[in-house]
Amino acid sequence: MNSPVLLGEVALGAPALAALLLVVFPWARRRRAPAAGLTIASSLVAAAAAAKLVIDRTGGAPDVRVTIPWLPAQGHTLAEVGLQLDGVSVVMLLVVTVVALCVQVFSLEYMRDETARSYGRYFAYHALFLFSMNLLVLAPNLLQLFAGWELVGVTSYLLIGFYFARPSAARAAVKAFWMTKLADMGFLFALLVLFASTGSFDWTVAASPQVATAVTALLFIAVVGKSAQFPLHVWLPDAMEGPTPVSALLHAATMVAAGVYMLVRADPLFARAPATRDLMLWVGAGTAAFAALLALVQTDIKRVLAYSTCSQLGLMVAAIGAGSAFAGFFHLGTHAFFKALLFLAAGSVIHAVHSNELGAMGGLRRRMPLTSAVFVVGALSLSGVPGFAGFASKDLVLASVEGKAGWVPWVLLMASAFLTALYMGRVLVKAFLGPPSEAAAHAHEPGFSMTGPLVLLAVPAVFAGLLGGWLARSLGADYHLHLGLTPVVASAAAVLGLGAAVFVFGGAGRRVPWAAALEYFDRGAFVDRGWESLYRQVLLRVSGWARWVDRYLVDGVINALGWGTLEVGTTVRPLQTGRTRDYVFAVMVGALVLAWLGGWR
Amino acid sequence: MNAAQLQPYLLTLVVFLPLLGAGLLLFLPREEAGQVRAWTLLAMGVDLALAAVAYLVFDPKGAEFQLEVRRAWSAEFGISYHLGVDGLSVSLVLLTGFLGPVVVLSSWKFIHDRVKEFHISLLLIQAAMMGTLVSLDLVLFYVFFEAMLIPMYLLIGVWGSERRREAAMKFFLYTLFGSLVMLVAILAVYFIGQPAGARSFDYGTIYNSLLSANRQLAACTQGVGCATLSPLALTLQAWGPLMFLAFALAFAIKVPMVPLHTWLPEAHVEAPVAGSIILAGVMLKMGTYGFWRFAIPLFPVAAYQFRPLFVALAVVGIVYGALMCLAQQDVKKLIAYSSVSHLGICMLGIFAFTAEAASGSAYQMLNHGVSSGALFCLFGFLYERRHTRRISDYGGVARVMPFFAASFLVVTFSSIAVPGTNGFVGEFLVLLGTFKASSLWLGYPVLATTTVILGASYMLWMVQRVFFGPIDRPENGGLRDLDLREGLTASAFMVLVLWMGLAPQPFLDRIAPATDRFVARAQLGTPDSAKVKDADVRVTVPPIEGAPPALPQPPVAAVALPR
């Protein structure tokens, strides 16, 4: 066995083992230290394995792919499972495991108020999640990727519904699962079409343009669901019902990015389908601008960040649609760090003020200097201020759409860049500047296990942009810094946005002039209503009709038949008189009829 | 006596051991409920062990039917005591064996009156189900098929809930009607299949003798040479469709296929937990198994002719069953309708006539046995505590019964075919095979795929209303979690769900040869019939042990039924 395969197996096996042990031994699950210890240790091992893989690759290790047969049919192998270790997957593995580790360590203190049972359950879910995510990341073909895809959906369901006694959390969990599952039908169809026409589940298969277009369009539906693109984005803001570290890991940094990751993986297939790429460009750019607009009026800090995630994922989708998978993937990586940082910092704030509402915060910079500092770092990175990681990758994304589709996507993305700086500036102003609110007055910095991960994540949030050249080499893409229209306009948008935020939101109680319209737009949430009415008005109504049909038509006919038989029985009952001579008479008549029939023939 | 010598007796033991157990129970004192339960559990446990031995002994690369035994029974009518298993039936035997002890454990505390009679009924059903699965003689098959009916009728009618009588009667009449029609068809097959004097109810004999007639008929339907039809082929041409429909009706009721399904929800709702587990776990599979073993291989031409009808009904069943689930207020009814939907997938897989779909369908039969058996079993535990089936009477149960909730959730994921659980493998293979079946309208697999989202809708909605949210009824606050017996039963199901989901290959390997032969035989009726090799659609029929050597028969023409 060669070493990269072993490392891959360790990355996959460690969290699986932790999850299995926690499931099988309730003893460990119901105590705090073993549950958390086991999960964090397994993540540490997985992260170390991922780091070794990345270092080896930098040293020139080749791509490795190993598979074992999984499903047999007619004597041959129909589907395989295994590991694919190449530039894309090992980098993604490192990002996922490092962010997961930070989030889990952060959770040690953040979740301390839970009962021992819930605490253990929380960490068991985390181990299961990391296994599922790694299964997805290391998948050698679309089938295994789908398996991991569905499993992260399941863990997302479990973690959003972590506070299942709260009806809103239970509802949000089902909603997230249902919406993504609806989209996943696209993935399932894609697999079926791909296999029926090429006999393979590989993304490298030479599919005809028609097949590639059909398959990629279907795959993209699944991405729209998983990566919360318009019009299936509505589950993501509601998913904020989950614990904040979960939002950081699943619903910002990794799971929702799985859609983008799949686009990067299946890029050879998408390269054969220009029509799908055009669609992606428009959906991505549209979502980026639309979600950024909605982020501007949220009063809940987590919902601001959730819409921001939709918007940033739109950026990545647009870049890949424009043909630059590398730009999308680069932004995925930097976004994972700074968005996880923002969410965890927000978690730290929520932990201190016991509220998600921006209105309850304010003036936190004095009481929580470290949290404020790292939040500012994250916000500047997200806004794309030059010098931060977010700038480098966002610049690449914006450059990739330059001139595409009559510059409209470029304009949309620039607008979203400006809006991003504006809404992040708004959060900074409302939560950290100004006079402290009542709750904020008693806020204090959390302990080391929470601040540690924040500081750790702040490093890549600043410097990850410098890795662009290295990443490009590792992926075989070309990357060069350039000075042109896009970086200048993007920098200006970021700085102007932040400045505008201070100006617009700086005074107490100041609002965006057109906030009323936006808020109406947000509260009306017409997209959300549309899906809800699909469920209630269409699905449930049709099932009500089906029930009526079943009861009165299908069963009714059967009951009528039964009743008819009974009636016939009752009617002919008098024939059974019990008198011998009646029967003899009947036999005689019968015999005569038969004789007559026979003779007639 | 070594193991090899024991092999011919293995299936006989599997079938009759429960019967022996039932005989033993007769001698136990009526008031010793504990002893009755223990002995039943022991008998079921040993039966499971024997079934497992049969499963392990079965060689996926060996003959089509294995562990065969054929003894003279009624030579003058061509009936023999012929048992044997192929890959599908041995898998179903294992499933039946597994559910045996589970059924006893799940009703350990639930049944209080007539405990002895209850357990005798369970053992009788077990024997009959095993017999149905391993019979290779049509009369024997029919006897066992009918023998399942009466103890099941009693199970629902005696130990059921409020409206048990009507439900039991409906179940009985529906099934009896179907099987009587099938009996006529069995007799017809007997009379046309072989010339007088050589007539036989033996499955293999009939299977082989119908081969060339089906071939000729298939050629004729495709417009190549109808002139040379043999008398048997002529008969089959005239009567084959009717005979196929007669078999199909009996099995379609058992599956059940829409619109013959209305007995199922009532039977499930009224049946005690044990009845529901047996019904959903094994008995419904007798329908799909019947299509697979008898209706399609014996009449492939007629089956191809009626294929559009059955595929359409299967797809309607998938969607309709799922829609019905969404409208239910009653947990058991919901699970019952989900069976209609899931078995629609099985039927679609059977009628797709591709290897992937057929093996997926066979796998789905096992899956459904495990997951719907588990759902009924688990809900039974809850019902024992709360005595209500209404979804709205629950809420927040996960708080007080975390282990129970976790188990139920795992089974739910299996039911909605999440990868990693058994449900995914079966459903995916069926959809894949149906997509590949180029002769089918693409709309069918597309509609069938909606099961993914519909299944998630009704199951998760039910889970949300039963397990999540606050505990708003005081009765639910004091529920205790599963005890050791219940926990072990639930764990057994979970292990199977994950095992079959993660490592399907060993299970599929056993099913594969049966699948290939079934598909080849079904292809006989399709335009591809010329490609099917005779060797792939024949079976070896062992001679009757202990019978005098057969006298040479004078050649007699087959009876041609009037057309």
mmCIF file of N, CA, C and O in Angstrom, chain B residues 321-350:
data_model
loop_
_atom_site.group_PDB
_atom_site.id
_atom_site.type_symbol
_atom_site.label_atom_id
_atom_site.label_comp_id
_atom_site.label_asym_id
_atom_site.label_seq_id
_atom_site.Cartn_x
_atom_site.Cartn_y
_atom_site.Cartn_z
ATOM 1 N N GLY B 321 -49.470 5.856 -3.991
ATOM 2 C CA GLY B 321 -49.218 5.415 -2.614
ATOM 3 C C GLY B 321 -48.581 6.522 -1.801
ATOM 4 O O GLY B 321 -48.953 6.777 -0.655
ATOM 5 N N ALA B 322 -47.618 7.215 -2.428
ATOM 6 C CA ALA B 322 -46.930 8.279 -1.710
ATOM 7 C C ALA B 322 -47.875 9.440 -1.418
ATOM 8 O O ALA B 322 -47.844 10.016 -0.328
ATOM 9 N N LEU B 323 -48.733 9.770 -2.382
ATOM 10 C CA LEU B 323 -49.689 10.862 -2.150
ATOM 11 C C LEU B 323 -50.646 10.499 -1.023
ATOM 12 O O LEU B 323 -50.998 11.329 -0.187
ATOM 13 N N MET B 324 -51.053 9.227 -1.003
ATOM 14 C CA MET B 324 -51.948 8.790 0.061
ATOM 15 C C MET B 324 -51.276 8.952 1.430
ATOM 16 O O MET B 324 -51.913 9.309 2.404
ATOM 17 N N CYS B 325 -49.979 8.654 1.477
ATOM 18 C CA CYS B 325 -49.247 8.790 2.737
ATOM 19 C C CYS B 325 -49.335 10.208 3.271
ATOM 20 O O CYS B 325 -49.465 10.425 4.470
ATOM 21 N N LEU B 326 -49.232 11.183 2.339
ATOM 22 C CA LEU B 326 -49.234 12.574 2.763
ATOM 23 C C LEU B 326 -50.550 12.963 3.415
ATOM 24 O O LEU B 326 -50.604 13.893 4.205
ATOM 25 N N ALA B 327 -51.621 12.238 3.071
ATOM 26 C CA ALA B 327 -52.936 12.618 3.577
ATOM 27 C C ALA B 327 -53.318 11.857 4.843
ATOM 28 O O ALA B 327 -54.430 12.010 5.321
ATOM 29 N N GLN B 328 -52.432 11.012 5.351
ATOM 30 C CA GLN B 328 -52.843 10.167 6.486
ATOM 31 C C GLN B 328 -52.664 10.860 7.841
ATOM 32 O O GLN B 328 -51.734 11.634 8.034
ATOM 33 N N GLN B 329 -53.553 10.523 8.729
ATOM 34 C CA GLN B 329 -53.463 11.017 10.110
ATOM 35 C C GLN B 329 -53.023 9.904 11.045
ATOM 36 O O GLN B 329 -52.862 10.110 12.240
ATOM 37 N N ASP B 330 -52.890 8.702 10.499
ATOM 38 C CA ASP B 330 -52.713 7.502 11.301
ATOM 39 C C ASP B 330 -51.362 6.904 10.923
ATOM 40 O O ASP B 330 -51.093 6.668 9.743
ATOM 41 N N VAL B 331 -50.514 6.690 11.913
ATOM 42 C CA VAL B 331 -49.143 6.265 11.611
ATOM 43 C C VAL B 331 -49.137 4.939 10.851
ATOM 44 O O VAL B 331 -48.451 4.784 9.842
ATOM 45 N N LYS B 332 -49.932 3.980 11.330
ATOM 46 C CA LYS B 332 -49.891 2.668 10.693
ATOM 47 C C LYS B 332 -50.408 2.726 9.261
ATOM 48 O O LYS B 332 -49.897 2.046 8.378
ATOM 49 N N LYS B 333 -51.421 3.547 9.058
ATOM 50 C CA LYS B 333 -51.951 3.670 7.709
ATOM 51 C C LYS B 333 -50.906 4.283 6.791
ATOM 52 O O LYS B 333 -50.756 3.878 5.640
ATOM 53 N N LEU B 334 -50.174 5.238 7.331
ATOM 54 C CA LEU B 334 -49.124 5.877 6.546
ATOM 55 C C LEU B 334 -48.076 4.846 6.135
ATOM 56 O O LEU B 334 -47.679 4.768 4.973
ATOM 57 N N ILE B 335 -47.645 4.038 7.086
ATOM 58 C CA ILE B 335 -46.621 3.040 6.744
ATOM 59 C C ILE B 335 -47.204 2.041 5.742
ATOM 60 O O ILE B 335 -46.517 1.604 4.817
ATOM 61 N N ALA B 336 -48.490 1.717 5.904
ATOM 62 C CA ALA B 336 -49.116 0.768 4.980
ATOM 63 C C ALA B 336 -49.120 1.320 3.557
ATOM 64 O O ALA B 336 -48.760 0.624 2.612
ATOM 65 N N TYR B 337 -49.498 2.598 3.419
ATOM 66 C CA TYR B 337 -49.513 3.166 2.073
ATOM 67 C C TYR B 337 -48.102 3.318 1.521
ATOM 68 O O TYR B 337 -47.885 3.232 0.312
ATOM 69 N N SER B 338 -47.124 3.527 2.415
ATOM 70 C CA SER B 338 -45.758 3.615 1.900
ATOM 71 C C SER B 338 -45.344 2.261 1.319
ATOM 72 O O SER B 338 -44.536 2.200 0.392
ATOM 73 N N SER B 339 -45.930 1.187 1.840
ATOM 74 C CA SER B 339 -45.654 -0.128 1.258
ATOM 75 C C SER B 339 -46.175 -0.199 -0.163
ATOM 76 O O SER B 339 -45.517 -0.761 -1.044
ATOM 77 N N VAL B 340 -47.365 0.366 -0.384
ATOM 78 C CA VAL B 340 -47.914 0.369 -1.745
ATOM 79 C C VAL B 340 -46.925 1.058 -2.679
ATOM 80 O O VAL B 340 -46.640 0.590 -3.784
ATOM 81 N N SER B 341 -46.373 2.174 -2.205
ATOM 82 C CA SER B 341 -45.437 2.934 -3.020
ATOM 83 C C SER B 341 -44.145 2.143 -3.257
ATOM 84 O O SER B 341 -43.657 2.040 -4.383
ATOM 85 N N HIS B 342 -43.601 1.572 -2.198
ATOM 86 C CA HIS B 342 -42.331 0.854 -2.327
ATOM 87 C C HIS B 342 -42.462 -0.405 -3.168
ATOM 88 O O HIS B 342 -41.554 -0.755 -3.919
ATOM 89 N N LEU B 343 -43.585 -1.081 -3.030
ATOM 90 C CA LEU B 343 -43.748 -2.284 -3.847
ATOM 91 C C LEU B 343 -44.024 -1.922 -5.293
ATOM 92 O O LEU B 343 -43.761 -2.719 -6.193
ATOM 93 N N GLY B 344 -44.503 -0.712 -5.528
ATOM 94 C CA GLY B 344 -44.601 -0.235 -6.905
ATOM 95 C C GLY B 344 -43.219 -0.232 -7.542
ATOM 96 O O GLY B 344 -43.050 -0.589 -8.714
ATOM 97 N N ILE B 345 -42.227 0.156 -6.763
ATOM 98 C CA ILE B 345 -40.846 0.152 -7.271
ATOM 99 C C ILE B 345 -40.410 -1.273 -7.597
ATOM 100 O O ILE B 345 -39.794 -1.530 -8.638
ATOM 101 N N CYS B 346 -40.743 -2.207 -6.716
ATOM 102 C CA CYS B 346 -40.418 -3.615 -6.984
ATOM 103 C C CYS B 346 -41.049 -4.061 -8.296
ATOM 104 O O CYS B 346 -40.403 -4.701 -9.131
ATOM 105 N N MET B 347 -42.327 -3.732 -8.478
ATOM 106 C CA MET B 347 -43.028 -4.199 -9.676
ATOM 107 C C MET B 347 -42.447 -3.541 -10.924
ATOM 108 O O MET B 347 -42.311 -4.185 -11.964
ATOM 109 N N LEU B 348 -42.090 -2.264 -10.811
ATOM 110 C CA LEU B 348 -41.470 -1.586 -11.951
ATOM 111 C C LEU B 348 -40.178 -2.303 -12.326
ATOM 112 O O LEU B 348 -39.890 -2.540 -13.502
ATOM 113 N N GLY B 349 -39.410 -2.657 -11.311
ATOM 114 C CA GLY B 349 -38.146 -3.347 -11.564
ATOM 115 C C GLY B 349 -38.357 -4.694 -12.218
ATOM 116 O O GLY B 349 -37.595 -5.098 -13.097
ATOM 117 N N ILE B 350 -39.394 -5.386 -11.809
ATOM 118 C CA ILE B 350 -39.653 -6.706 -12.389
ATOM 119 C C ILE B 350 -40.061 -6.574 -13.852
ATOM 120 O O ILE B 350 -39.604 -7.328 -14.704
#
